[in-house]
Amino acid sequence: MGQATFARAALLAAFTAMVALAPFSSVAADDADVAAYKRAVEQRFAAWLQALWPDAEAAGVSRATFDANLKGLKLNWSLPHLVLPDPAAPGGPALPASLAKAMAPKQQAEFDAPVFYFRDGTLNALSATGRAEIAQLRPTLASIQKQYGVPASIVVAIWGRETGFGKIDAPYDAVSTIATQAFMGRRPDEFRPQLIAALKIVEEKHATRAQLKSSWAGAMGYTQFMPTDFEKYAVDFDGDGKRDIWNSIPDSLASTANSLKSQGWDGAKVWGYEVQLPQGFDCTLQGPDKARPVADWMKLGVARVRGEAFPESKLGDSAFIVLPAGLKGPAFLATDNFSVLKLYNNSDVYAIFVGHVADMIAANAPVKFAGAWQPVERLPRDRIQRFQEVLVAQGHDVGKVDGLAGFKTRAAIGVTEKRLGLPLTCYPSQRLVDAVMKEASAAKP
């Protein structure tokens, strides 16, 4: 082989090696960028934790408890719905694209298409187990119902929905989870006091740090209490001197009933009724701000499903229409107790789920919805949020601009559908969103 030929062969070999190694080099560089970014964020997190001390001290947390639980604490990067800082800190590394993609938010069940939340198998299993639990715990539940005025079926339905009657383990360390949410979650201002309250639980020896296991959102115990809920509503119902929502079923269920009662549950009312709407019903009439007596809804043609009558004694009760899937799903006439259930978990479908399972438990039989859950489009949350921002700019009240189609957003959708001459549904669709976004774009100077 001549010198020139040898040189060309050497260059070709070197080039081939470079091409072969390029993907690995790229991966290694990306891994290094992610590691550097995370280190910078963790350093910022450590400083943020230490800045909490004055608030913790004011709340009665000792320095020993504060340091033992927060010193050296790391972020839980596995949690969903995190908002990663970009850059990691002022002057720090930028958010790597690969990390942003890997941690893109996914839908939470409550905010997905409603039909996926109400599976017959799940409803039937929870109601059957709920009836068995009521039979086994009858004296305890009877006492809880008598003291707080909340039906045993509602309390047990919450227990079943939240932890499968204690069979679903809470996999996360509550302190790390809540601290992460307070530092870079979607609702940091709501989680900061939860972290202080979690430290108080340890300080006051209600539970050890090891016992503080939670959901990804920091909820704990058999019926998923946030730390501030524990402070306000947890009770010692079994009389052992401790408020124990982690190991005592009586304490947990009584605490749940106390929570509902303290937040306005009216023992003289049901949570709501599934109803049949008259032909051509205006779905913009939904929501608590459109409440009126049951008798007035009847005059508008709203009737209970399956030919059942509204109780004569309840015709004066204030109630409002709930359409979780707009006109593409079952309709409900809800009382203020429905709103109380939403204080436990701020979701229409959650409150309907709990109420429906409770009804199935009380009826001692499977009860299907009379209305059909029709297919609905599933749009990205950020797309819905931008859509809400445009609706607000157009003068609509959509409630909280959060990418979730709540009462006011659904009503605003109905108003917009009427204006654009689209079929009335009161539920977001790609056609509607595209039309509104196109309008907004055309209106820009």
XYZ file of C-alpha atoms in Angstrom:
445
model
C 0.000 0.000 0.000
C 1.473 3.419 -1.017
C 1.850 6.295 1.404
C -1.047 8.261 -0.180
C -3.255 5.209 -0.216
C -2.361 4.482 3.393
C -3.174 8.067 4.365
C -6.571 7.898 2.638
C -7.310 4.595 4.347
C -6.366 6.063 7.702
C -8.618 9.082 7.143
C -11.501 6.841 6.066
C -11.076 4.699 9.178
C -10.991 7.775 11.382
C -14.121 9.188 9.706
C -15.924 5.863 10.066
C -15.038 5.784 13.754
C -16.293 9.331 14.217
C -19.609 8.500 12.547
C -19.964 5.366 14.659
C -19.220 7.235 17.861
C -21.287 10.340 17.029
C -24.577 9.070 18.532
C -22.791 7.970 21.690
C -20.964 11.300 21.935
C -24.257 13.147 21.491
C -25.906 11.034 24.176
C -23.002 11.573 26.534
C -23.081 15.331 25.968
C -26.837 15.420 26.541
C -26.494 13.387 29.737
C -23.851 15.822 30.935
C -26.133 18.800 30.193
C -28.997 17.184 32.121
C -26.731 16.381 35.080
C -25.363 19.936 35.167
C -28.868 21.378 34.964
C -30.163 19.186 37.784
C -27.197 20.041 40.014
C -27.883 23.750 39.555
C -31.590 23.307 40.325
C -30.820 21.208 43.421
C -28.479 23.929 44.708
C -31.199 26.500 44.253
C -33.680 24.159 45.971
C -31.366 23.747 48.986
C -31.168 27.519 49.407
C -34.939 27.806 49.018
C -35.480 25.219 51.758
C -33.262 27.057 54.204
C -35.182 30.274 53.540
C -38.297 28.537 54.905
C -36.942 28.498 58.441
C -38.568 31.744 59.711
C -42.033 30.527 58.620
C -41.458 27.073 60.079
C -40.235 28.533 63.379
C -43.263 30.837 63.555
C -45.515 27.790 63.072
C -43.943 26.007 66.044
C -41.456 23.741 64.257
C -38.205 23.248 66.146
C -34.824 23.715 64.495
C -34.053 20.068 65.174
C -37.156 18.885 63.299
C -36.536 21.366 60.501
C -32.940 20.252 59.945
C -33.649 16.550 60.369
C -36.289 16.623 57.622
C -35.067 19.268 55.188
C -31.277 19.305 55.399
C -29.929 17.456 52.370
C -33.445 16.875 50.972
C -33.482 16.232 47.229
C -36.115 17.049 44.647
C -38.313 14.230 43.400
C -37.859 14.519 39.643
C -40.251 11.621 39.002
C -43.372 13.595 39.951
C -45.849 14.558 37.218
C -46.917 18.102 36.368
C -43.660 19.810 37.341
C -42.738 23.209 35.929
C -38.986 23.060 35.386
C -37.155 26.377 35.737
C -35.449 27.676 32.615
C -32.671 28.519 33.224
C -31.934 26.431 36.301
C -31.030 29.626 38.156
C -30.172 33.190 37.122
C -27.124 32.800 34.919
C -27.305 29.015 35.222
C -27.650 26.285 32.600
C -30.685 26.238 30.321
C -33.316 23.512 30.500
C -32.102 20.704 28.184
C -34.609 19.896 25.451
C -34.409 16.183 26.167
C -35.359 16.722 29.823
C -38.217 19.057 28.907
C -39.581 16.428 26.517
C -39.162 13.559 28.980
C -41.036 15.457 31.696
C -43.824 16.874 29.527
C -47.052 16.782 31.588
C -49.533 13.958 31.149
C -53.258 14.064 31.865
C -54.574 13.384 35.360
C -57.640 11.115 35.416
C -60.019 13.810 36.710
C -59.207 16.041 33.728
C -59.263 13.427 30.968
C -62.272 12.587 28.807
C -65.069 11.910 31.348
C -66.015 8.539 29.864
C -62.664 7.065 30.922
C -63.371 7.942 34.553
C -66.611 5.985 34.824
C -65.882 2.359 33.981
C -68.660 -0.041 34.970
C -66.230 -2.603 36.372
C -64.631 -0.037 38.690
C -67.956 1.381 39.853
C -69.403 -2.070 40.520
C -66.310 -3.325 42.356
C -66.062 -0.266 44.604
C -69.754 -0.269 45.452
C -69.761 -4.006 46.238
C -66.710 -3.698 48.486
C -68.188 -0.559 50.018
C -71.319 -2.445 51.048
C -69.161 -5.153 52.632
C -67.148 -2.537 54.548
C -70.313 -0.879 55.805
C -71.593 -4.233 57.039
C -68.320 -4.938 58.836
C -67.932 -1.457 60.334
C -71.620 -0.813 60.949
C -71.422 0.406 64.605
C -68.485 2.723 63.878
C -70.029 4.144 60.722
C -73.399 4.583 62.392
C -71.722 6.638 65.119
C -69.838 8.717 62.551
C -73.004 9.385 60.584
C -74.911 10.342 63.724
C -72.188 12.730 64.905
C -71.400 14.468 61.610
C -74.546 14.027 59.535
C -72.630 12.664 56.538
C -73.982 9.384 55.111
C -71.776 6.353 55.671
C -72.097 5.601 51.956
C -70.418 8.919 51.039
C -67.555 8.442 53.497
C -66.970 4.865 52.349
C -67.159 5.883 48.681
C -64.382 8.427 49.270
C -62.311 5.783 51.054
C -62.770 3.438 48.106
C -62.009 6.079 45.482
C -58.931 7.410 47.224
C -57.085 4.256 48.283
C -59.186 1.257 47.291
C -60.176 0.828 50.968
C -56.537 1.011 52.031
C -55.232 -1.469 49.480
C -53.478 1.132 47.305
C -50.153 2.073 48.848
C -49.011 5.683 48.835
C -45.581 5.337 47.225
C -44.038 8.762 47.825
C -42.234 10.386 50.725
C -44.645 13.175 51.641
C -42.029 15.725 52.725
C -39.958 15.371 49.554
C -43.080 15.315 47.392
C -44.640 18.404 48.928
C -41.330 20.279 48.951
C -40.857 19.505 45.253
C -44.372 20.689 44.430
C -43.830 23.855 46.461
C -40.569 24.577 44.655
C -41.438 23.720 41.044
C -44.992 22.437 40.855
C -47.899 24.113 39.098
C -49.303 25.524 42.356
C -46.274 26.427 44.490
C -48.121 28.928 46.683
C -50.599 26.231 47.712
C -47.910 23.693 48.578
C -45.630 25.917 50.640
C -47.994 25.934 53.670
C -48.501 22.186 53.167
C -44.772 21.649 53.704
C -44.821 23.619 56.945
C -47.878 21.660 58.083
C -46.121 18.352 57.279
C -43.213 19.388 59.471
C -45.686 20.219 62.266
C -47.161 16.721 62.023
C -43.705 15.304 62.690
C -42.925 17.909 65.344
C -46.108 17.110 67.263
C -45.476 13.361 66.909
C -48.726 12.549 65.143
C -46.621 10.431 62.785
C -42.987 9.729 62.108
C -41.289 10.877 58.921
C -41.237 7.261 57.748
C -45.026 7.065 58.142
C -45.583 10.152 56.006
C -46.225 8.366 52.725
C -48.318 10.152 50.149
C -49.674 10.376 46.637
C -47.764 12.388 44.020
C -49.740 15.417 45.216
C -48.840 14.951 48.891
C -52.151 13.479 50.131
C -51.829 10.997 52.995
C -53.674 8.289 54.883
C -56.651 6.055 54.120
C -58.711 8.928 52.740
C -55.915 11.145 51.418
C -55.621 14.216 53.601
C -53.263 17.055 52.799
C -51.243 18.187 55.853
C -53.318 21.348 56.376
C -56.493 19.222 56.202
C -55.020 17.054 58.943
C -54.462 20.155 61.062
C -58.029 21.370 60.613
C -60.144 18.229 60.404
C -58.395 15.105 61.711
C -60.054 13.631 64.818
C -59.378 10.875 67.325
C -62.494 8.768 66.926
C -61.237 5.458 68.331
C -60.328 7.109 71.639
C -56.659 6.099 71.806
C -55.459 9.687 72.245
C -54.053 10.022 68.718
C -55.373 11.432 65.452
C -54.157 8.622 63.248
C -55.263 8.767 59.606
C -52.526 6.313 58.591
C -53.414 3.268 60.686
C -56.837 3.831 62.262
C -59.843 3.302 59.989
C -62.255 4.899 62.530
C -60.040 7.995 62.793
C -59.706 8.223 59.013
C -63.405 7.877 58.217
C -64.489 10.196 61.024
C -61.892 12.753 59.915
C -63.333 12.605 56.398
C -66.857 13.134 57.711
C -65.642 16.003 59.906
C -63.959 17.579 56.878
C -67.159 17.464 54.843
C -69.364 18.652 57.692
C -66.988 21.501 58.584
C -66.997 22.694 54.981
C -70.752 22.834 54.667
C -72.222 19.364 54.149
C -75.961 19.486 54.774
C -77.207 16.189 56.160
C -80.754 16.987 55.027
C -79.763 17.035 51.341
C -78.510 14.505 48.797
C -75.471 15.298 46.641
C -77.523 15.408 43.440
C -79.633 13.557 40.884
C -79.044 12.331 37.361
C -81.567 14.135 35.183
C -83.035 14.193 31.688
C -82.853 17.576 29.968
C -85.631 18.794 27.665
C -85.033 18.991 23.922
C -83.091 22.125 23.008
C -81.893 22.779 26.578
C -79.503 25.720 26.818
C -76.326 24.203 28.279
C -74.999 27.639 29.233
C -77.418 27.463 32.177
C -75.069 25.113 34.046
C -73.025 25.924 37.147
C -73.511 27.067 40.758
C -74.051 30.678 39.700
C -77.160 29.543 37.795
C -78.707 27.719 40.779
C -82.469 27.825 41.327
C -85.024 25.726 43.270
C -85.618 22.186 42.041
C -89.242 23.123 41.343
C -88.098 25.838 38.927
C -85.930 23.354 37.018
C -88.952 21.100 36.737
C -90.895 23.960 35.135
C -88.103 24.175 32.539
C -88.602 20.501 31.707
C -85.755 19.004 33.752
C -86.808 15.584 35.082
C -85.204 12.734 36.965
C -84.117 9.765 34.882
C -86.057 6.467 34.782
C -89.298 8.252 35.575
C -88.410 8.777 39.244
C -89.900 11.784 40.995
C -88.061 14.437 42.946
C -88.949 14.114 46.646
C -91.750 16.538 47.477
C -89.780 17.805 50.482
C -86.804 18.717 48.247
C -88.565 20.838 45.628
C -87.499 24.033 47.362
C -83.837 23.025 47.576
C -81.444 25.149 45.557
C -79.751 23.134 42.817
C -77.704 23.647 39.663
C -77.030 21.786 36.429
C -73.751 19.896 36.019
C -72.698 18.793 32.527
C -69.198 17.297 32.869
C -69.114 16.410 29.151
C -71.370 19.223 28.006
C -74.337 17.910 26.042
C -72.232 14.872 25.102
C -72.822 13.067 28.379
C -75.223 12.543 31.279
C -76.711 15.559 33.028
C -76.973 16.100 36.774
C -78.856 18.405 39.080
C -76.565 19.030 42.028
C -76.986 20.546 45.485
C -74.462 22.439 47.580
C -73.252 19.060 48.862
C -71.797 18.473 45.404
C -69.720 21.627 45.869
C -68.555 20.318 49.241
C -67.354 17.103 47.587
C -65.387 19.245 45.148
C -63.585 20.840 48.078
C -62.218 17.352 48.757
C -61.025 17.056 45.156
C -61.744 19.970 42.833
C -63.188 18.006 39.934
C -66.732 17.622 38.671
C -66.191 14.014 37.659
C -64.651 13.184 41.045
C -67.697 14.513 42.894
C -70.053 12.667 40.524
C -68.010 9.471 40.903
C -68.179 9.576 44.704
C -71.863 10.475 44.694
C -72.723 7.742 42.197
C -70.788 5.033 44.052
C -72.477 6.143 47.281
C -75.867 5.833 45.566
C -74.953 2.339 44.354
C -73.910 1.350 47.871
C -77.168 2.682 49.323
C -79.256 1.017 46.603
C -77.486 -2.303 47.216
C -77.388 -2.853 43.443
C -75.465 -1.875 40.321
C -76.878 1.368 38.932
C -75.772 2.507 35.491
C -75.993 6.061 34.270
C -79.113 6.537 32.188
C -77.347 9.012 29.921
C -74.624 7.879 27.547
C -71.055 9.144 27.698
C -70.425 10.069 24.073
C -66.902 10.352 22.621
C -65.316 13.775 23.132
C -62.117 15.215 21.767
C -59.072 15.243 24.050
C -57.144 18.466 23.505
C -53.772 19.295 25.103
C -54.084 21.213 28.330
C -51.819 24.028 27.148
C -54.027 24.416 24.068
C -57.135 24.745 26.236
C -55.326 27.250 28.459
C -54.425 29.433 25.479
C -58.043 29.110 24.299
C -59.231 30.280 27.734
C -56.887 33.278 27.559
C -58.430 34.289 24.243
C -61.953 33.866 25.626
C -61.038 36.117 28.561
C -59.656 38.707 26.139
C -63.010 38.547 24.331
C -64.802 39.388 27.575
C -65.841 35.931 28.816
C -65.595 34.743 32.413
C -63.986 31.287 32.212
C -63.176 30.939 35.895
C -59.590 29.906 36.502
C -57.383 29.966 33.404
C -55.779 26.576 33.933
C -56.369 24.483 30.825
C -59.319 22.680 32.414
C -62.881 22.952 31.120
C -64.767 23.794 34.312
C -68.294 25.191 34.708
C -67.568 28.707 33.516
C -65.368 27.621 30.639
C -68.048 25.203 29.425
C -70.680 27.945 29.648
C -68.426 30.373 27.755
C -67.944 27.692 25.103
C -71.722 27.454 24.711
C -72.039 31.215 24.276
C -69.250 31.161 21.680
C -70.775 28.213 19.832
C -74.033 30.166 19.539
C -72.227 33.226 18.204
C -70.308 31.223 15.608
C -73.343 29.204 14.571
C -71.784 25.911 15.654
C -73.737 22.999 17.152
C -74.345 23.652 20.832
C -72.291 21.280 23.020
C -70.692 23.356 25.830
C -67.555 21.238 25.552
C -64.229 22.058 23.863
C -63.700 20.770 20.342
C -60.901 21.223 17.849
C -63.276 22.957 15.443
C -64.312 25.536 18.019
C -60.828 26.124 19.384
C -59.413 26.560 15.878
C -62.157 29.027 14.976
C -61.613 31.139 18.092
C -57.830 31.094 17.751
C -58.131 32.082 14.092
C -60.332 35.015 15.088
C -57.806 36.112 17.679
C -54.966 35.883 15.197
C -56.877 37.915 12.592
C -57.664 40.599 15.170
C -53.989 41.245 15.946
C -52.688 44.527 14.507
